[in-house]
Amino acid sequence: MRPTVMMKAAMTLDGQLAAADGTSQWISSPQARRDAHRLRADVDAVMVGAGTVRADDPRLTVRLDTSSENGIEQPIPVIVAGRGGLPRNARLFERDPILLAPQPLEVPGRVVVVPDASGNRVDLSAGLARLAALGIQQLMLEGGSGLFRSFMDCGLVDHGVLYYGPVLAGGVGAPLFRGTWNTLADARPVRVRAIRRLGESIRVDIEIGRG
């Protein structure tokens, strides 16, 4: 058993999550950002990689207008850690996060040790099973591009919500998926479930095939 995994990303029309210098605020429209917070309110946990924690210092909270936030239970933050360090003053550590790690870590939060065969990376399937045992049934994956690629390669993404902002990057900064796309046969089939406009952004809901 594992949680249902939804991949959520905001990007330029030509598929870039951020510029080469890391800047990404704000690619999507205010309406799209509010919609993304509503998605967070509907899941049990939100997951990011260690690189996103180091680069963006996210909070991963639901932030809507005050009246809408009443009664909302904030999602559990989950960090996928590698052997690189994490900043001790990261805001997520104020929220008792769950950390999936290949080795024990001395950091605030609940560390779940799930090494892969190499011992250097997290076994994502085992990590998801541990999250399910902790009661997490709906998980939102928020990046970055390395984690998106790892989940896709393992066939662990069930569906996605992609927000396209009204900008063209015109080059490669941080693409949606890290790595090389070698041949068309490697592409994953998807089913487009819905498309709608949110201000100047476009939301695309997809179901992801197993390839």
Coordinates of C-alpha atoms in Angstrom, one line a residue:
M1 CA 0.0 0.0 0.0
R2 CA 1.1 3.5 -0.7
P3 CA -0.4 7.0 -0.9
T4 CA -2.0 8.3 -4.1
V5 CA 0.6 10.7 -5.5
M6 CA -0.3 13.9 -7.3
M7 CA 2.5 15.9 -9.0
K8 CA 1.9 19.7 -8.9
A9 CA 4.1 22.1 -10.8
A10 CA 3.9 25.7 -12.0
M11 CA 6.0 26.5 -15.1
T12 CA 6.4 28.7 -18.1
L13 CA 4.5 27.8 -21.3
D14 CA 7.7 26.2 -22.6
G15 CA 8.1 24.0 -19.5
Q16 CA 10.6 25.7 -17.2
L17 CA 10.1 25.7 -13.5
A18 CA 12.6 28.4 -12.8
A19 CA 15.3 30.4 -14.4
A20 CA 19.0 29.3 -14.3
D21 CA 19.5 31.7 -11.3
G22 CA 16.7 30.0 -9.4
T23 CA 14.2 32.7 -9.7
S24 CA 10.6 31.6 -10.2
Q25 CA 8.3 34.1 -8.4
W26 CA 5.9 34.5 -9.8
I27 CA 5.5 32.4 -13.0
S28 CA 1.8 31.7 -12.4
S29 CA -1.1 34.1 -11.9
P30 CA -2.5 34.9 -8.4
Q31 CA -5.6 32.9 -9.3
A32 CA -3.4 29.9 -10.0
R33 CA -1.5 30.2 -6.8
R34 CA -4.7 30.4 -4.8
D35 CA -5.9 27.3 -6.6
A36 CA -2.7 25.5 -5.7
H37 CA -3.2 26.3 -2.0
R38 CA -6.7 24.7 -2.3
L39 CA -5.0 21.6 -3.6
R40 CA -2.7 21.5 -0.5
A41 CA -5.8 21.8 1.7
D42 CA -7.1 18.5 0.2
V43 CA -4.1 16.3 0.8
D44 CA -2.5 14.7 3.8
A45 CA 1.1 15.6 3.1
V46 CA 3.2 17.7 0.7
M47 CA 6.6 16.5 -0.4
V48 CA 9.7 18.3 -1.7
G49 CA 13.3 17.3 -2.2
A50 CA 16.3 18.6 -0.2
G51 CA 17.3 20.8 -3.1
T52 CA 14.0 22.7 -3.0
V53 CA 14.4 23.2 0.8
R54 CA 17.9 24.6 0.3
A55 CA 16.9 26.8 -2.7
D56 CA 13.5 28.1 -1.7
D57 CA 13.0 27.5 2.0
P58 CA 9.3 26.7 1.5
R59 CA 6.7 26.5 4.2
L60 CA 4.3 24.2 2.3
T61 CA 1.3 25.5 4.2
V62 CA -2.2 26.3 3.1
R63 CA -2.4 30.1 2.8
L64 CA -5.8 31.4 1.8
D65 CA -7.9 34.3 3.0
T66 CA -8.5 34.2 6.8
S67 CA -12.1 33.0 6.6
S68 CA -11.2 30.2 4.2
E69 CA -8.4 28.9 6.5
N70 CA -10.7 28.4 9.5
G71 CA -10.9 24.7 10.2
I72 CA -8.2 23.7 7.6
E73 CA -5.7 21.1 8.9
Q74 CA -2.3 21.9 7.5
P75 CA -0.7 19.1 5.4
I76 CA 2.3 17.3 6.8
P77 CA 5.6 18.4 5.2
V78 CA 7.8 15.6 3.9
I79 CA 11.4 16.1 2.8
V80 CA 13.3 13.6 0.7
A81 CA 16.9 14.0 1.9
G82 CA 20.1 12.7 0.3
R83 CA 23.5 12.7 1.8
G84 CA 23.8 16.5 1.4
G85 CA 23.2 18.8 4.3
L86 CA 20.0 20.6 5.1
P87 CA 19.9 24.1 6.5
R88 CA 19.2 24.0 10.3
N89 CA 17.2 27.2 10.1
A90 CA 14.8 25.9 7.3
R91 CA 11.3 27.0 8.0
L92 CA 10.0 23.4 7.5
F93 CA 11.8 22.3 10.7
E94 CA 9.3 24.5 12.7
R95 CA 6.5 22.1 11.5
D96 CA 7.8 18.7 12.6
P97 CA 8.4 17.4 9.1
I98 CA 8.9 13.8 8.1
L99 CA 12.2 13.2 6.5
L100 CA 12.9 10.2 4.2
A101 CA 16.6 9.6 4.3
P102 CA 19.2 7.0 3.3
Q103 CA 20.8 7.2 6.7
P104 CA 20.1 8.6 10.2
L105 CA 20.1 12.4 10.4
E106 CA 20.4 14.7 13.3
V107 CA 17.8 17.2 12.4
P108 CA 14.4 18.3 13.8
G109 CA 11.5 16.2 12.7
R110 CA 10.7 12.5 12.3
V111 CA 13.5 10.7 10.3
V112 CA 12.5 7.6 8.4
V113 CA 15.5 5.7 7.1
V114 CA 14.8 4.0 3.8
P115 CA 18.0 3.5 1.8
D116 CA 18.0 2.1 -1.7
A117 CA 20.4 -0.7 -2.8
S118 CA 23.3 1.8 -3.2
G119 CA 22.8 3.2 0.3
N120 CA 23.2 6.7 -1.0
R121 CA 19.6 7.5 -2.0
V122 CA 16.1 7.0 -0.7
D123 CA 14.1 4.0 -1.8
L124 CA 11.0 5.9 -2.9
S125 CA 8.7 2.9 -2.9
A126 CA 9.7 1.9 0.6
G127 CA 9.4 5.5 1.7
L128 CA 5.8 5.8 0.4
A129 CA 4.9 2.5 2.1
R130 CA 6.2 4.0 5.4
L131 CA 4.2 7.2 4.8
A132 CA 1.0 5.0 4.3
A133 CA 1.7 3.3 7.6
L134 CA 1.7 6.7 9.2
G135 CA -1.8 7.4 7.9
I136 CA -0.9 9.4 4.8
Q137 CA -3.2 8.5 1.9
Q138 CA -3.0 11.6 -0.3
L139 CA 0.4 13.0 -1.1
M140 CA 1.2 16.1 -3.2
L141 CA 4.6 16.1 -4.9
E142 CA 5.9 19.7 -5.3
G143 CA 9.4 19.2 -6.7
G144 CA 12.0 19.9 -7.7
S145 CA 12.8 18.6 -11.1
G146 CA 15.1 15.8 -9.8
L147 CA 12.4 14.5 -7.5
F148 CA 9.8 14.7 -10.3
R149 CA 12.1 12.7 -12.5
S150 CA 12.8 10.0 -9.9
F151 CA 9.1 9.5 -9.1
M152 CA 8.3 9.3 -12.8
D153 CA 11.1 6.8 -13.4
C154 CA 9.8 4.6 -10.6
G155 CA 6.2 4.8 -11.9
L156 CA 5.0 6.4 -8.7
V157 CA 3.0 9.4 -10.0
D158 CA -0.8 8.8 -10.4
H159 CA -1.9 12.1 -11.6
G160 CA -0.8 15.7 -12.0
V161 CA -1.9 19.3 -12.0
L162 CA 0.2 21.5 -14.1
Y163 CA -0.1 25.3 -14.1
Y164 CA 1.3 27.2 -17.1
G165 CA 2.0 30.8 -16.6
P166 CA 1.8 33.5 -19.4
V167 CA 5.5 33.7 -20.0
L168 CA 8.0 32.1 -22.4
A169 CA 11.4 31.3 -20.9
G170 CA 13.1 31.2 -24.2
G171 CA 15.8 28.8 -22.9
V172 CA 16.6 26.1 -20.4
G173 CA 16.7 27.0 -16.7
A174 CA 15.1 24.3 -14.5
P175 CA 13.0 22.1 -16.7
L176 CA 10.0 20.1 -15.3
F177 CA 12.1 16.9 -15.3
R178 CA 15.9 16.7 -14.8
G179 CA 17.8 14.6 -17.2
T180 CA 17.8 13.8 -20.9
W181 CA 14.8 12.6 -23.0
N182 CA 16.5 10.1 -25.3
T183 CA 13.8 8.9 -27.6
L184 CA 10.0 9.3 -28.1
A185 CA 9.5 5.7 -26.9
D186 CA 10.6 6.8 -23.5
A187 CA 7.6 9.3 -23.1
R188 CA 4.8 8.5 -20.6
P189 CA 1.3 8.4 -22.0
V190 CA -1.1 10.7 -20.2
R191 CA -4.9 11.3 -20.3
V192 CA -5.9 15.0 -20.2
R193 CA -8.8 15.1 -17.8
A194 CA -9.5 18.9 -17.7
I195 CA -8.1 22.2 -18.9
R196 CA -9.2 25.5 -17.5
R197 CA -8.1 29.1 -17.3
L198 CA -7.2 30.8 -14.0
G199 CA -6.6 34.4 -14.7
E200 CA -3.7 34.5 -17.2
S201 CA -2.6 31.0 -16.3
I202 CA -3.8 27.6 -17.6
R203 CA -4.4 24.6 -15.4
V204 CA -4.1 21.1 -17.0
D205 CA -5.2 18.0 -15.0
I206 CA -3.7 14.7 -16.2
E207 CA -3.7 11.0 -15.4
I208 CA -0.3 9.5 -16.0
G209 CA 0.2 6.1 -17.7
R210 CA 2.7 3.6 -16.6
G211 CA 4.7 3.7 -19.9

